Tab-separated table of C-alpha atoms in Angstrom:
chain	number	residue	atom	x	y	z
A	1	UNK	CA	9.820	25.452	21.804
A	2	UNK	CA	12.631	23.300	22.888
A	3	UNK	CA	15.311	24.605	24.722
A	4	UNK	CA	19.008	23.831	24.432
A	5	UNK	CA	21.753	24.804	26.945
A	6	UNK	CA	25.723	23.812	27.016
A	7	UNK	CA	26.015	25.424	30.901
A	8	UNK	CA	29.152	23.183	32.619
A	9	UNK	CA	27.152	22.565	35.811
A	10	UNK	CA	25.360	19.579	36.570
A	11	UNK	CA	21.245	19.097	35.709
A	12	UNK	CA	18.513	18.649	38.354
A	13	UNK	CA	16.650	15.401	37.891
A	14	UNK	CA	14.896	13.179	39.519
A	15	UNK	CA	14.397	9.240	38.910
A	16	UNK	CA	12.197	6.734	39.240
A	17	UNK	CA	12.327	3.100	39.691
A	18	UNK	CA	10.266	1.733	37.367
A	19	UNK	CA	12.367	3.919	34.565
A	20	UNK	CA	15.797	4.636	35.998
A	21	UNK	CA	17.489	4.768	32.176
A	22	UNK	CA	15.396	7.894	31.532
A	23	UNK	CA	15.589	11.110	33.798
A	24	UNK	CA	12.654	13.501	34.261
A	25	UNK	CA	14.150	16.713	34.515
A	26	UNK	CA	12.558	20.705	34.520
A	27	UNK	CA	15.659	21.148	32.647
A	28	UNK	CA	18.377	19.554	30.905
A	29	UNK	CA	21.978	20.928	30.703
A	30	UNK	CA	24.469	18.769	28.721
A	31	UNK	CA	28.034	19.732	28.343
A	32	UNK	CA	30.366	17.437	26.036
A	33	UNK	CA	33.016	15.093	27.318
A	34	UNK	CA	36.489	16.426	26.521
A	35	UNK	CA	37.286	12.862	24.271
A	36	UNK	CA	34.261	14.034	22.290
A	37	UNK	CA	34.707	15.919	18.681
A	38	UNK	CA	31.342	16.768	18.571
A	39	UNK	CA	28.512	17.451	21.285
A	40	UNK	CA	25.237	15.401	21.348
A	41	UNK	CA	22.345	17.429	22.429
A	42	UNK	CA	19.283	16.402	24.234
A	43	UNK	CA	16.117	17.845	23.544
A	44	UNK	CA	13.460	18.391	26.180
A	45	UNK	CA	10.165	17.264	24.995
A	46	UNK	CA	6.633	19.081	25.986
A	47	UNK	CA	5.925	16.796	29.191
A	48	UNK	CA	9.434	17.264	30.292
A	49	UNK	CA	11.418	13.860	29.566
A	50	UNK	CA	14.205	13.866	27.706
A	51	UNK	CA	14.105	12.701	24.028
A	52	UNK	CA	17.056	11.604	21.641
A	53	UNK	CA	16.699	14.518	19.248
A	54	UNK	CA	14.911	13.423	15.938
A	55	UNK	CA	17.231	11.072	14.073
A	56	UNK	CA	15.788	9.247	11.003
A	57	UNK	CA	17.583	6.006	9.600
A	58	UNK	CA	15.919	5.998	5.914
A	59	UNK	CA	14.396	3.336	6.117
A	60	UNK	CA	10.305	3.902	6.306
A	61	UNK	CA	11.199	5.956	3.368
A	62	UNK	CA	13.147	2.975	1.720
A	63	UNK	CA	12.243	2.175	-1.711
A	64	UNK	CA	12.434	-1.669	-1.145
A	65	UNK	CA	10.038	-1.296	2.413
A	66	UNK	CA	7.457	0.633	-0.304
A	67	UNK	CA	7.844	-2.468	-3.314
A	68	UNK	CA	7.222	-4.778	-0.536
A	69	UNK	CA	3.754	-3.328	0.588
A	70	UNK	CA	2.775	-2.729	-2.947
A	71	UNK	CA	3.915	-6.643	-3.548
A	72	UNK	CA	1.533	-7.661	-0.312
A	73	UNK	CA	-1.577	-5.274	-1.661
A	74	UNK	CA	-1.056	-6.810	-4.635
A	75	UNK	CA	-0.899	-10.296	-3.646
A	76	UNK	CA	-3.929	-9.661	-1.119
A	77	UNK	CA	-5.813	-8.305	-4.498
A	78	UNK	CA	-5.949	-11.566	-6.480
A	79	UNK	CA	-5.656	-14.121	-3.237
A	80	UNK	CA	-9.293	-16.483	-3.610
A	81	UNK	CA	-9.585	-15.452	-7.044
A	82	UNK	CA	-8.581	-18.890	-8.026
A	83	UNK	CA	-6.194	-17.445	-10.383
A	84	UNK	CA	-8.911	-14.935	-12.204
A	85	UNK	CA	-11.444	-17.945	-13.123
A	86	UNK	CA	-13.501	-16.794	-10.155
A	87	UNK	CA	-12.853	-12.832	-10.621
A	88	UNK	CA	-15.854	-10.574	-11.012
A	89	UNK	CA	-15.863	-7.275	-12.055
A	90	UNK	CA	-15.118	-5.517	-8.762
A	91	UNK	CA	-12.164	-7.795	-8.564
A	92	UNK	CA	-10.440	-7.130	-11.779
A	93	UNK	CA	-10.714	-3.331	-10.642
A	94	UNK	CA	-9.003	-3.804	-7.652
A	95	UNK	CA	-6.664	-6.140	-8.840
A	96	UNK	CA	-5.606	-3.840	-11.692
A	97	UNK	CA	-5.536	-0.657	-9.165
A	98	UNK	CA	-2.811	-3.057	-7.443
A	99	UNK	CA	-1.002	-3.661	-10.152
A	100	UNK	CA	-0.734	-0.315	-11.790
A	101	UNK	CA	0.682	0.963	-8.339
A	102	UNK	CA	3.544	-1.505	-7.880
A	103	UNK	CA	3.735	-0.856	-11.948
A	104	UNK	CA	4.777	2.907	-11.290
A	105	UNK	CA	6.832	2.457	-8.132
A	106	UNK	CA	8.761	-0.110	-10.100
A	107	UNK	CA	9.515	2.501	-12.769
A	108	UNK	CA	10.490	1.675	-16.188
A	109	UNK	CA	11.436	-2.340	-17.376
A	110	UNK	CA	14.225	-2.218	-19.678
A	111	UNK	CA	14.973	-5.572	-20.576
A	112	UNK	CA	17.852	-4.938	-22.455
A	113	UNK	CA	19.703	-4.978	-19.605
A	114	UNK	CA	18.172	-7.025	-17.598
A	115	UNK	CA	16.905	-10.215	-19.106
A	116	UNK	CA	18.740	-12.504	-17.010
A	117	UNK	CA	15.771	-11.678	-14.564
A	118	UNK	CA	13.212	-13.373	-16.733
A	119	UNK	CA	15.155	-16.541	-16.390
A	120	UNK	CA	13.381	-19.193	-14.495
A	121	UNK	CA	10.535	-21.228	-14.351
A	122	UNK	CA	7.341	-18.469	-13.389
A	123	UNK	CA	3.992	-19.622	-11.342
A	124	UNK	CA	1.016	-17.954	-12.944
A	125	UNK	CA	-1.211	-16.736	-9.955
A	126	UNK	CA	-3.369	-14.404	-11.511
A	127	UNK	CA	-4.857	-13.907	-15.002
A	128	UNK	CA	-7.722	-11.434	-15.746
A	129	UNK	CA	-7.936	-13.052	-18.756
A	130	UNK	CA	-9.569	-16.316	-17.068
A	131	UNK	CA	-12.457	-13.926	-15.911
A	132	UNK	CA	-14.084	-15.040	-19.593
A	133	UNK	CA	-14.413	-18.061	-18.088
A	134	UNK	CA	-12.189	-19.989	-21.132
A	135	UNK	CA	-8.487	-21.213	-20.418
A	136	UNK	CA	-7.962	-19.572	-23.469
A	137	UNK	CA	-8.673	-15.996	-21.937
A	138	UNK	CA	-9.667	-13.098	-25.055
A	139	UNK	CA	-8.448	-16.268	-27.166
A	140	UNK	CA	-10.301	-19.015	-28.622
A	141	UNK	CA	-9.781	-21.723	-26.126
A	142	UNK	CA	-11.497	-24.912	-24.393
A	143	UNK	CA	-14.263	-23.564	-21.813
A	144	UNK	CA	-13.957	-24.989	-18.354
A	145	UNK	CA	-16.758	-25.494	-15.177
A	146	UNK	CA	-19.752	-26.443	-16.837
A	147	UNK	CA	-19.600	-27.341	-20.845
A	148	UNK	CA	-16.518	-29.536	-20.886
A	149	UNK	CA	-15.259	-31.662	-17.279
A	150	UNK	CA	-12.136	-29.970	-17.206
A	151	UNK	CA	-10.581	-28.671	-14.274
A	152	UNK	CA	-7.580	-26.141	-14.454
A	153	UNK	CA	-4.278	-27.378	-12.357
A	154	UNK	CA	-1.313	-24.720	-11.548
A	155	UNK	CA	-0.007	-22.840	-15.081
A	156	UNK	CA	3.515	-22.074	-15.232
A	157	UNK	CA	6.088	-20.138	-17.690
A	158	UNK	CA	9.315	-21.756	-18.387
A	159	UNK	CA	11.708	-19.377	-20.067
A	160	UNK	CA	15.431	-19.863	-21.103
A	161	UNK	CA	16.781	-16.899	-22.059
A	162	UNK	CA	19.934	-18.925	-23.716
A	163	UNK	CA	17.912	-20.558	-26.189
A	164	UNK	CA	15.063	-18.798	-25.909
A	165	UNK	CA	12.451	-21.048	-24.967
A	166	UNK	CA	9.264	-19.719	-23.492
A	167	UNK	CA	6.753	-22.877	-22.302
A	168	UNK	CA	3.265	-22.163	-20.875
A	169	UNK	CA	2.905	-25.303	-18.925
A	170	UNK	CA	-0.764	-26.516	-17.762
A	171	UNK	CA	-1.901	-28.545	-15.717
A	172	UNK	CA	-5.203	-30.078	-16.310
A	173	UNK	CA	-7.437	-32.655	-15.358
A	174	UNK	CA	-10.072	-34.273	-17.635
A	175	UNK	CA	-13.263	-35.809	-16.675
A	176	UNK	CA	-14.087	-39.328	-17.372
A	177	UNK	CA	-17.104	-41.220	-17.008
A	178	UNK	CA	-17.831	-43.541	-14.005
A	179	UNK	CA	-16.058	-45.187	-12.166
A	180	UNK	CA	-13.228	-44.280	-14.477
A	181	UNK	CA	-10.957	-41.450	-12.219
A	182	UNK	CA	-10.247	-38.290	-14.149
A	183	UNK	CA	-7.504	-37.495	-16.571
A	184	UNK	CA	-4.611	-35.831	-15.106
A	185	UNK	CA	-2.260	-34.162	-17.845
A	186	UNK	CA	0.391	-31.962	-18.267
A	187	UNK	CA	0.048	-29.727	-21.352
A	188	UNK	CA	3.404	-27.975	-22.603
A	189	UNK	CA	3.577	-25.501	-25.464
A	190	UNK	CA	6.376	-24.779	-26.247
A	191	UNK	CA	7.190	-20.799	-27.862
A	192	UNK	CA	10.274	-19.209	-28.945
A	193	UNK	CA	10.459	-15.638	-27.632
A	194	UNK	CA	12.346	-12.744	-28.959
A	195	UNK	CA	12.421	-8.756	-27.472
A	196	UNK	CA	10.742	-6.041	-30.060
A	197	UNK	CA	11.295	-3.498	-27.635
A	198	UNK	CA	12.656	-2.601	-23.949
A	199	UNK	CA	9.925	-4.000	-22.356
A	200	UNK	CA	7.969	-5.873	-24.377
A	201	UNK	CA	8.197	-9.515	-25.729
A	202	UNK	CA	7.045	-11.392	-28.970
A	203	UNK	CA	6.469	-15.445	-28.662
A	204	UNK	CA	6.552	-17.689	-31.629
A	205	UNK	CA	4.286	-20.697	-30.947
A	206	UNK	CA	6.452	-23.818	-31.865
A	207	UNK	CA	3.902	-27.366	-30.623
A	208	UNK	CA	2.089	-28.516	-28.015
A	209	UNK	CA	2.952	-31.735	-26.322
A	210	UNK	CA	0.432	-33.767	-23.868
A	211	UNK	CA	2.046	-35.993	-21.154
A	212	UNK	CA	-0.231	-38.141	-18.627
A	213	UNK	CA	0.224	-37.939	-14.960
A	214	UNK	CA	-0.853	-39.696	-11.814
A	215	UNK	CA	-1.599	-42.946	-12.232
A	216	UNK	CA	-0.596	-43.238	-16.355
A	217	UNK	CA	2.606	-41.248	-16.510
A	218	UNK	CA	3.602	-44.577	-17.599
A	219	UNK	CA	2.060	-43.496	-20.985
A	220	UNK	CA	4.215	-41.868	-23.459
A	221	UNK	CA	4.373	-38.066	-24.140
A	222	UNK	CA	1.985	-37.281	-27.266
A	223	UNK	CA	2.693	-34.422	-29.638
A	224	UNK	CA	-0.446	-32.222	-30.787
A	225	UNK	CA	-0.700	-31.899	-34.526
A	226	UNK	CA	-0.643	-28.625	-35.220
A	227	UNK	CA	-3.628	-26.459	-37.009
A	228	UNK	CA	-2.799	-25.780	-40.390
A	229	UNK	CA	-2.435	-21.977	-40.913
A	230	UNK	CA	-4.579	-21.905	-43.648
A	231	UNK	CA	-7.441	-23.429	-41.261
A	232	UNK	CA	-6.346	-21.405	-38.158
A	233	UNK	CA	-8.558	-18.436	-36.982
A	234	UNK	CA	-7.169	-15.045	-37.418
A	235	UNK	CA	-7.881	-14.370	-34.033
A	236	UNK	CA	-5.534	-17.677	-33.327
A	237	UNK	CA	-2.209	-17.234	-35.125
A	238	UNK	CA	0.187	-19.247	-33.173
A	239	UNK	CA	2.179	-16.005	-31.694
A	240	UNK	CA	1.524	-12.821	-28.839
A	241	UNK	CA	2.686	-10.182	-27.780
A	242	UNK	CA	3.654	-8.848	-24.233
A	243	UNK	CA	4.716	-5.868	-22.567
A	244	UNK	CA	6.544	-6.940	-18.846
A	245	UNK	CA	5.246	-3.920	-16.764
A	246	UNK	CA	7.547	-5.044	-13.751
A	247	UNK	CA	10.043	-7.744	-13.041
A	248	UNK	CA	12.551	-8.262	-9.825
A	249	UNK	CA	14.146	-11.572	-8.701
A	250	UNK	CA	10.268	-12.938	-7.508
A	251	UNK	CA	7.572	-11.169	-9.031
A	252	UNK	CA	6.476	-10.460	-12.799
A	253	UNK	CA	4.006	-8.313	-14.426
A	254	UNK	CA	3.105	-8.518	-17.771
A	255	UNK	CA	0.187	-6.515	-19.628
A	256	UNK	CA	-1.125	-9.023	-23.128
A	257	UNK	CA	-1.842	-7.595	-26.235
A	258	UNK	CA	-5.561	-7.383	-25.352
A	259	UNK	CA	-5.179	-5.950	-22.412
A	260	UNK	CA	-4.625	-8.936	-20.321
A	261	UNK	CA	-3.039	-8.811	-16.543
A	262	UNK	CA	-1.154	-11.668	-15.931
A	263	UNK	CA	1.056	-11.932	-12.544
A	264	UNK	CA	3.882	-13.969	-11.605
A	265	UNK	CA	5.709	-15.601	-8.954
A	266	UNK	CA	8.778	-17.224	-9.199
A	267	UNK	CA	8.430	-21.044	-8.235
């Protein structure tokens, strides 16, 4: 056990060169200067140099040193996954795991207060939706890889929370026979969004617009006609749900209404 002793006379120590701040000493006797309120005590460790006694700042304990190691695992998680397209099962497990455990250190989204945190324009860098190999993820949508030449660019969210605009905005590039070079274009479409709850988000699809880029964004911007309702799948109706399952000034989580795990980064 460590000893402690407030004797007036002086300690016996010895020093060495290579360490002169710190004193090796059989035993340490400390008395406190007379300008001093309040004594500081050394404590004598087990191989007899003196320690500071234990002093803890807070900070390993910190909640925003824990959020920032969950936000690494769970950026290490879905890094090579090419945004989910190239996720197996294994990954969407782990990926998940990493989610749900920034998800409960997070605690609680409540939106009511804090929507000016959606605000911004969002990169999408991970979708386990995209596993089903479709950019339309549980959704009907265009297949990519092999059926159809189309190769999937960076996909963003653009939300205004004035006049509550929500854009998914993708990036895509067509194929095109030879020696024609692909199709680059920028697909917007463009949602209204309103809260249904603390946490969780309804979108209202609105149109989709197509604008070439690269070498024809010279070429106007074309508006997609939309589906008529009455000819529109069930499983397609135009609008979503979403619960945000964590949100701070970089990083978004958001769960789909089938289940989907989408993560954000703010660009």
């Amino acid at each position: 056990m460590a000893s402690l002793n407030l004797l007036p006379h002086p300690p016996s120590c010895s020093f060495s060169s290579s360490s002169f701040h710190r004193p090796r000493c059989s035993t340490l006797l400390l008395a406190p200067k007379p300008s001093q309120p309040r004594p500081s005590f050394l404590v004598k460790s087990a191989v007899g140099v003196a320690e500071p006694a234990a002093y803890s700042s807070g900070y390993a304990g910190d909640t925003s040193d824990s959020i920032s190691s969950l936000k690494l695992n769970l950026l290490s998680a879905v890094s090579g996954l090419n945004r989910g397209l190239a996720a197996n099962e294994d990954d969407l497990r782990k990926a998940d795991g990493a989610a749900k455990e920034l998800e409960a250190a997070g605690g609680l989204v409540d939106l009511s207060v804090g929507l000016d945190k959606l605000q911004g324009r969002w990169k999408l860098i991970y979708s386990s939706a995209f596993s089903s190999r479709t950019l339309g993820g549980s959704r009907p949508g265009p297949p990519i890889g092999r059926l159809l030449p189309i190769t999937l660019g960076q996909v963003f969210q653009r939300i205004d929370i004035l006049s509550k605009d929500f854009d998914n905005i993708v990036e895509l590039q067509l194929g095109a026979p030879w020696p024609l070079p692909p199709l680059e274009v920028t697909a917007t479409l463009a949602h209204k969004f309103e809260l249904i709850g603390s946490s969780k988000v309804k979108i209202i699809f609105e149109k989709t617009t197509v604008k070439t880029t690269g070498n024809l964004e010279q070429l106007p911007q074309l508006e997609v006609p939309r589906i008529p309702d009455a000819l529109r799948p069930s499983s397609n109706t135009g609008s979503g749900e979403f619960e945000v399952t964590y949100l701070d000034s970089d990083t978004r989580i958001t769960r789909g209404d089938r289940g989907e795990l989408r993560v954000f980064v703010i660009s």
